[in-house]
XYZ file of C-alpha atoms in Angstrom:
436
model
C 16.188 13.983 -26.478
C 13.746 12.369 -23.892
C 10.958 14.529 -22.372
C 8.901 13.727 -19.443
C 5.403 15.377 -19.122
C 3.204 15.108 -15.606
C -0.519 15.576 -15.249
C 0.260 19.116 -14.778
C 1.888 19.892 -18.767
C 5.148 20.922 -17.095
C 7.943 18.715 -18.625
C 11.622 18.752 -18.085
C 13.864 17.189 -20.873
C 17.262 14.779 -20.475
C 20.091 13.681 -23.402
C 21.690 11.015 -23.373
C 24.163 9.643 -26.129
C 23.848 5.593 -27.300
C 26.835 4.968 -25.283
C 25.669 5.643 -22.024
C 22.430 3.983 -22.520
C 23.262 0.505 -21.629
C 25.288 1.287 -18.007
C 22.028 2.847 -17.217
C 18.989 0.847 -18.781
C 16.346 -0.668 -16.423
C 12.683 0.289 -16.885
C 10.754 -0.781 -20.104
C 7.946 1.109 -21.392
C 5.446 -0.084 -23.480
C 4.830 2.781 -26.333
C 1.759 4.927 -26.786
C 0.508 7.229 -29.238
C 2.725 9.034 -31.519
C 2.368 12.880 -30.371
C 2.067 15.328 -33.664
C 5.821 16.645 -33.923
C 6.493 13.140 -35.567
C 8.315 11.204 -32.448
C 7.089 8.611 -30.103
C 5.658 8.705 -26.916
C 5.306 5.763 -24.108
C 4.085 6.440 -20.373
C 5.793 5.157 -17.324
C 3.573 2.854 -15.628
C 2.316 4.232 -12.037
C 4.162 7.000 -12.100
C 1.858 9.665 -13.542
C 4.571 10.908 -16.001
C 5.097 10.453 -19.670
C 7.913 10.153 -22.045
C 8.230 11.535 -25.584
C 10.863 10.712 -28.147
C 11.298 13.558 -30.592
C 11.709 12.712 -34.686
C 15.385 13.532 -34.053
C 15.796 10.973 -31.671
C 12.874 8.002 -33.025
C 11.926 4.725 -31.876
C 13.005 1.969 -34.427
C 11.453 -0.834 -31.964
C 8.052 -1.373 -30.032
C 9.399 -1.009 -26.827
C 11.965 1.622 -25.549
C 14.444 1.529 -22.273
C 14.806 4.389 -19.521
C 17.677 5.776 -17.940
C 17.241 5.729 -13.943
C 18.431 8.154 -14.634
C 15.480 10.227 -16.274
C 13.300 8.564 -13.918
C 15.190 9.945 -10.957
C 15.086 13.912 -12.801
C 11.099 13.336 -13.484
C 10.394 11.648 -9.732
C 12.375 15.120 -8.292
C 9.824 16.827 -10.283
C 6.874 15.354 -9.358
C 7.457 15.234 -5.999
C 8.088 19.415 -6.337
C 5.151 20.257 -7.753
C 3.086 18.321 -4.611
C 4.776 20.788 -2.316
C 2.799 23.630 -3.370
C -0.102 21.574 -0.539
C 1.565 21.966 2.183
C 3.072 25.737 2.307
C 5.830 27.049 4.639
C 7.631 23.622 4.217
C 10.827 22.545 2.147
C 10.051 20.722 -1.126
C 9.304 16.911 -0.669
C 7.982 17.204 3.007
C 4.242 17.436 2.329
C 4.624 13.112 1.826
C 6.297 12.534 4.842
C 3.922 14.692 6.895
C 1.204 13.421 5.473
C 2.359 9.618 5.321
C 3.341 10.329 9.383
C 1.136 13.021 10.344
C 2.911 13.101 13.740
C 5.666 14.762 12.618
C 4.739 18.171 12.698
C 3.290 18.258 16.656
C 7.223 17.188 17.556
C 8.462 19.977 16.944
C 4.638 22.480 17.627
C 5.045 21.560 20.889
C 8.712 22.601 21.725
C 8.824 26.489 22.819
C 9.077 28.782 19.436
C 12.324 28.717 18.620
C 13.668 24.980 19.732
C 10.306 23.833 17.329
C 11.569 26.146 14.778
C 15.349 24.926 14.901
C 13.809 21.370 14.852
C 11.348 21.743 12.112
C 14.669 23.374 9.575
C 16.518 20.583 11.241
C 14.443 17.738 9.908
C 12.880 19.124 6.850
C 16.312 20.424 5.332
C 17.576 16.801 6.160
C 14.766 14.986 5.059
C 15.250 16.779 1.480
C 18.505 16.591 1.173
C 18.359 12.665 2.178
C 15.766 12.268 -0.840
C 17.509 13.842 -3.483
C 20.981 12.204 -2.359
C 18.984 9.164 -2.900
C 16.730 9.862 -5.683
C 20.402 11.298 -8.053
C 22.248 8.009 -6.668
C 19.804 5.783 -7.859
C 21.842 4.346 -10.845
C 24.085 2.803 -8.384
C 21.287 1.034 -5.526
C 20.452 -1.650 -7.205
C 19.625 -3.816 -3.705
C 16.080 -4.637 -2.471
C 15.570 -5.885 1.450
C 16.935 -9.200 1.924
C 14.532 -9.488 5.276
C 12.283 -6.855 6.969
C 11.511 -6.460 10.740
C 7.742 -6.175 9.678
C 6.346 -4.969 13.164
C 4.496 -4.923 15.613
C 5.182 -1.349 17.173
C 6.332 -0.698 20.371
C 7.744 -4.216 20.516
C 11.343 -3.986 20.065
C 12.064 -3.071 16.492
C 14.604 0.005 16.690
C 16.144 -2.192 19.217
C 16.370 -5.068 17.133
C 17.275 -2.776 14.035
C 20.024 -1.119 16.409
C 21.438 -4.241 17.629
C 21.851 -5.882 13.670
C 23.539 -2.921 12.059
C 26.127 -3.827 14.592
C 26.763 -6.738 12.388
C 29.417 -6.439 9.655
C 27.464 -7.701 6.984
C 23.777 -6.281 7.789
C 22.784 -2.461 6.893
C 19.533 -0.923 7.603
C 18.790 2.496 5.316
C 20.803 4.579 3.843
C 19.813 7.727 5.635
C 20.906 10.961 7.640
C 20.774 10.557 11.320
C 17.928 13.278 12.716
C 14.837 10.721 13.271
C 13.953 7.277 12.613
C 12.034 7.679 9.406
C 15.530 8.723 7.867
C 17.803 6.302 8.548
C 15.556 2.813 10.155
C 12.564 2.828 8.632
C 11.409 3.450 5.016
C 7.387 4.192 5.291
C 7.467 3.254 1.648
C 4.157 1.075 1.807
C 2.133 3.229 3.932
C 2.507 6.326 1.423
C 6.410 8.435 2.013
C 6.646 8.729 -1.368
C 2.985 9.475 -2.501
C 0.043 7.462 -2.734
C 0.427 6.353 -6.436
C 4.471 5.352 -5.104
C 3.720 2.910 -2.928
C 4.768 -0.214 -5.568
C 7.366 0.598 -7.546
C 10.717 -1.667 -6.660
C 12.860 0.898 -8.324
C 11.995 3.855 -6.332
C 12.048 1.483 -3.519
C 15.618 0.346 -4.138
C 16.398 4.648 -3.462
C 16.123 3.826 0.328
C 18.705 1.274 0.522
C 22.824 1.414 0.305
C 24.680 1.905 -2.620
C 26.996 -0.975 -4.700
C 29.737 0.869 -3.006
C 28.704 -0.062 0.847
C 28.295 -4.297 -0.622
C 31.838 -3.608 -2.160
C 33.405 -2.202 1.062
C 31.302 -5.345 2.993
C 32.591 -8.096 0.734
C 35.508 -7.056 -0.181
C 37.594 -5.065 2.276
C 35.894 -6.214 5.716
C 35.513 -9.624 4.272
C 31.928 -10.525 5.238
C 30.624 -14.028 2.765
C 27.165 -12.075 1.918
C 26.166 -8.764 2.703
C 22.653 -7.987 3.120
C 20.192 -4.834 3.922
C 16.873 -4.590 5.723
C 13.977 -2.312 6.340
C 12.418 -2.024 9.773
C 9.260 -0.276 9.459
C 6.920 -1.272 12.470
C 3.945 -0.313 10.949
C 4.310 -2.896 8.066
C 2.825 -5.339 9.899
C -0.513 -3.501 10.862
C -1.685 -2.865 6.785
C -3.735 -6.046 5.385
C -2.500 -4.566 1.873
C 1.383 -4.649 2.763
C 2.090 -8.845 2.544
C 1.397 -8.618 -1.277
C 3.441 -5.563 -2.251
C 5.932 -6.881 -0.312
C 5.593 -10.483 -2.164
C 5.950 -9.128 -5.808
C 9.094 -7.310 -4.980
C 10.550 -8.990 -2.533
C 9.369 -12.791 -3.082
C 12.100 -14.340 -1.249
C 12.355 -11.823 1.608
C 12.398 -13.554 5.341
C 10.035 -11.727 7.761
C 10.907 -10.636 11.422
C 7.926 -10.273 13.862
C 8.490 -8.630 17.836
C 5.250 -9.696 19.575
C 4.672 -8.127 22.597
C 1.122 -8.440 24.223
C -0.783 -5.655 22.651
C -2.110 -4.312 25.500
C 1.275 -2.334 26.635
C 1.911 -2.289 23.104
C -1.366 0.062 22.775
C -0.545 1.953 25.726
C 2.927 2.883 25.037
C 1.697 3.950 21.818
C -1.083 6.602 23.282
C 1.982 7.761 25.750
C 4.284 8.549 22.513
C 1.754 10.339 20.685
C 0.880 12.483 23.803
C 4.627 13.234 24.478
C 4.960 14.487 20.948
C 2.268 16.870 21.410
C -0.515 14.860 19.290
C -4.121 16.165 20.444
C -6.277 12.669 21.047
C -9.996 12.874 21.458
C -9.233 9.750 23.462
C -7.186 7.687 26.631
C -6.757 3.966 27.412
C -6.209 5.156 30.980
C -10.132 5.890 31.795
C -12.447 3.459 32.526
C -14.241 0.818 30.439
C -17.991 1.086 30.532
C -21.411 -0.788 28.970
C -21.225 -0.188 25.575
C -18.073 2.336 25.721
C -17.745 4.574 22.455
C -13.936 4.822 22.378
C -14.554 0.778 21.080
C -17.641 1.648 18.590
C -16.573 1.978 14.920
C -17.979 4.585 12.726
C -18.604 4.110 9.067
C -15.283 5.755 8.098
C -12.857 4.049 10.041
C -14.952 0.819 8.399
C -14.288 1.442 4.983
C -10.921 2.175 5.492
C -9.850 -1.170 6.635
C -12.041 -2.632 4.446
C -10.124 -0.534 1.230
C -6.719 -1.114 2.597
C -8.109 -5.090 2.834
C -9.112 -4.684 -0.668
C -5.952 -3.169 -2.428
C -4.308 -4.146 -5.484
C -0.258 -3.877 -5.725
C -0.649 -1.232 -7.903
C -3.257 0.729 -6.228
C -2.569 3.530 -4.931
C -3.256 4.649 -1.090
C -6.762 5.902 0.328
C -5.776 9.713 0.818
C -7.151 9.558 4.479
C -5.557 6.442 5.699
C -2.512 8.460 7.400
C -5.249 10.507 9.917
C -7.070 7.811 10.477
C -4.811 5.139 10.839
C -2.043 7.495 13.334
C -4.466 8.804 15.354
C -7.513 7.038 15.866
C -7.978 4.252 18.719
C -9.920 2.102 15.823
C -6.686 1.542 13.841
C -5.174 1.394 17.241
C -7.396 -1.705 18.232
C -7.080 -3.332 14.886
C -3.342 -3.545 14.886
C -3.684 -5.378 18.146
C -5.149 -7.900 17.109
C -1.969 -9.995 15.806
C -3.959 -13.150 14.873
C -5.819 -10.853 11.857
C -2.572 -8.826 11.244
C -0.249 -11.823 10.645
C -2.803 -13.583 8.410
C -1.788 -12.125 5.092
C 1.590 -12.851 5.340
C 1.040 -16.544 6.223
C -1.059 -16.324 2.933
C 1.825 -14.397 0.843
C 5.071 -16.063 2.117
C 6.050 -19.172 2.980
C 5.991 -20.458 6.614
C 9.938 -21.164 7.030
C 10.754 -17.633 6.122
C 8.698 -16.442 9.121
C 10.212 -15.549 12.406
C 8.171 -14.415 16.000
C 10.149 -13.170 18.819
C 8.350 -12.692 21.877
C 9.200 -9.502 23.486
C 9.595 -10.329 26.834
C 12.740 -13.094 25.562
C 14.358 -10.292 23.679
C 14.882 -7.841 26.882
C 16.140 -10.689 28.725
C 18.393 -12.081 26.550
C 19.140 -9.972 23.755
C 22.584 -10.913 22.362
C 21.078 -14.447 22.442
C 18.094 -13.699 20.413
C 19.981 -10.953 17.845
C 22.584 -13.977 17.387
C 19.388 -16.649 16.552
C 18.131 -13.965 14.014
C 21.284 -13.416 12.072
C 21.371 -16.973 12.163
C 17.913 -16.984 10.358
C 18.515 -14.449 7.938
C 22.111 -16.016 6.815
C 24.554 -13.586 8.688
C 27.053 -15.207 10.851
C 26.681 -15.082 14.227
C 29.945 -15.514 15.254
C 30.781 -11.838 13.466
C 27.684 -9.893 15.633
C 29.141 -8.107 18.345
C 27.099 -6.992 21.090
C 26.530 -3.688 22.315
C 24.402 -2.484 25.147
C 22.016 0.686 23.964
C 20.421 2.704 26.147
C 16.278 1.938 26.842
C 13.763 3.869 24.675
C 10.983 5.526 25.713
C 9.732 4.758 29.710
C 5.941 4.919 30.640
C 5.706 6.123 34.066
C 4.375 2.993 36.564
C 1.102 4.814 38.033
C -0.332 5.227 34.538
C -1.907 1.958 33.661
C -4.636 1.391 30.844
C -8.294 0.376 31.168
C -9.444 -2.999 32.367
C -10.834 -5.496 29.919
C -9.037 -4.199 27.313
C -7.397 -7.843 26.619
C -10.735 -9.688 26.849
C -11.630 -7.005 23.932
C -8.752 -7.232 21.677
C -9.290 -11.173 21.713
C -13.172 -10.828 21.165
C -12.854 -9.257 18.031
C -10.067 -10.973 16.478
C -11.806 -12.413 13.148
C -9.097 -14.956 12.105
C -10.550 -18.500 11.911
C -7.080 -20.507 10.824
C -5.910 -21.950 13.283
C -1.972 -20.730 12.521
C -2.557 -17.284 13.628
C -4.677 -17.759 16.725
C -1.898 -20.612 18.074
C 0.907 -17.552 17.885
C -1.265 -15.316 19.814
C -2.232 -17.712 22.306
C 1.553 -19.521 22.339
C 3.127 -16.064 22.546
C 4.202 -15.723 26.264
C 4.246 -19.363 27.393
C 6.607 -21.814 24.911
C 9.409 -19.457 23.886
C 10.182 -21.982 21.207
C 6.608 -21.727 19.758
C 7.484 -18.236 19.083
C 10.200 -18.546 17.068
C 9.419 -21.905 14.908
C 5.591 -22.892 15.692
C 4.369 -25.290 12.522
């Protein structure tokens, strides 16, 4: 009989029989104290629980193995107890509203009863997508073969769109009601707590099971199949590049560059159309010495934490507000040359790809075929599809002058790698994609 414990002293308890220990064995933990009923006792690293072995059950060896399945029971625990935070809401949603803070104001914004048909919508999909992953978990064994790391607002549920149409490329496995479901994970920036935010095998939960691979390989016939995250924000987090390097060491990266400016912009315009109250607008007027642009000391140790950040560290609890919301973060993921730095440091150049923006819209199918083509998919199996555009800004809204002059100002990258792909990015479309 295992038992986990949490912080809290609430436990819940699993049997399994020898037999059905090796199908299932993955995580080793190292063994603690012996508790006083007689058994042994071993914590799971990072995860804030703790497993005891009764004396009916003991430990003949200094190490013991862990179902997933246990781990998947204890997680579902865990993540009930953080509900009780975040009232009127369906267990599990108090980490994706926190980790995307924007959530909520979708739906506070609609008239009463649309927001309220939304908000069940979501929330009772959102759970039920966790759990289906979370009692599954025994059977997703796969990690991302490549990610379409950012930037935002530069093409990457386009991109994402346009490679699921390929036989042998999956994104998620999630319901379809919003993006953070079934496109992108959030799994570095927080979704699944801020102590969660480094452990390959709850990462492994967001991806397909053995059975999608099987029906890939072996009844459509595709040579490799292969899944992907494509969480735009990846790219904007100094901490991401090494999480992403000790599980994923061999990953290929995608990067959609698109001159921050609009990029910024179009961002401000989505968080007003979701009903997100700013304290600020890129459409007013730059002045001398303009506080929209002036840090304050809490914004400054924030990106100086996240900069800072272990793999196994968890997440500053206020990075979601501040990072969502104010025009600091905004400013600092426009300014690629920083942004892309740690990855160059983290992963090797040839499994690096930049797409300029501008390229993709004009020739997409060419530019989805050169990427399967870089990530080992055959091209020859992608057919296109048109989808319709995203979101439009309207044409008289236009942001503040000098903004550019700004964003290159203050970018603090010295090598000379990064600054060549910012300054290359809209003039040699072949510097974009394969720059040395």
């Amino acid at each position: 009989m295992f038992t986990f414990c949490n912080d809290a002293c609430r436990s819940i308890s699993y049997s399994t029989t020898e037999r059905h220990v090796p199908k299932l064995l993955r995580q080793d933990l190292c063994l603690a104290a012996v508790p006083p009923c007689g058994g042994s006792a071993a914590d799971l690293p990072g995860s804030g629980l703790r497993l005891v072995c009764f004396a009916d059950t003991p430990l003949h060896t200094s190490t013991v193995r862990c179902s997933e399945a246990v781990l998947v029971s204890a997680y579902v625990t865990l993540l009930q107890e953080q509900v009780a935070n975040c009232p009127g809401t369906l267990s599990l949603l108090n980490t994706i509203c926190r980790c995307c803070p924007f959530i909520p104001h979708i739906w506070e914004a609609q008239t009463w009863f649309k927001g309220q048909c939304m908000r069940v919508g979501f929330e009772s999909t959102y759970t039920i997508n966790v759990l289906r992953r979370m009692l599954t978990l025994p059977i997703r064994p796969h990690l991302p073969d490549f990610y379409i790391v950012g930037f935002p607002k530069a093409g990457t549920t386009s991109l994402a769109n346009h490679l699921k149409q390929h036989p042998a490329l999956s994104g998620l496995d999630g319901l379809p009601w919003h993006e953070s479901l079934s496109k992108e994970s959030h799994f570095f920036n927080g979704v699944l707590g801020c102590s969660h935010a480094s452990s390959a095998l709850l990462y492994r939960s967001f991806f397909p099971t053995i059975l999608c691979r099987w029906w890939s390989e072996y009844i459509r016939g595709v040579e490799k199949w292969m899944c992907f995250d494509a969480c735009p924000v990846t790219a904007c987090l100094p901490y991401t590049a090494r999480r992403m390097k000790a599980i994923t060491p061999d990953a290929k990266l995608i990067f959609m560059m698109r001159d921050p400016v609009p990029v910024m912009f179009s961002a401000e315009t989505m968080l007003v159309n979701m009903g997100v109250p700013l304290t600020w607008s890129l459409v007013d007027p730059m002045t001398p010495h303009d506080p929209r642009f002036q840090e304050n000391e809490e914004e400054a140790q924030l990106w100086k934490d996240l900069k800072d950040l272990q793999p196994s560290d968890p997440l500053p609890h206020n990075m979601p507000d501040l990072f969502y919301t104010h025009l600091y973060s905004l400013l600092m993921c426009g300014q690629y040359a920083d942004r892309i730095h740690p990855f160059l440091q983290e992963f090797p150049r040839a499994n690096m790809m930049f797409i300029d923006f501008n390229e993709f819209t004009k020739n997409t199918e060419g530019v989805v075929k050169e990427v399967c083509s870089f990530v080992g998919a055959d091209p020859a199996l992608y057919k296109h599809k048109e989808f319709s555009p995203g979101m439009q800004v309207s044409a008289t809204l236009q942001p503040c002058m000098g903004l550019s002059q700004f964003l290159l100002s203050h970018s603090a990258a010295k090598e000379c790698t990064t600054n060549y792909l910012l300054c290359q990015i809209y003039t040699v479309h072949d510097s974009v994609h394969h720059c040395a």
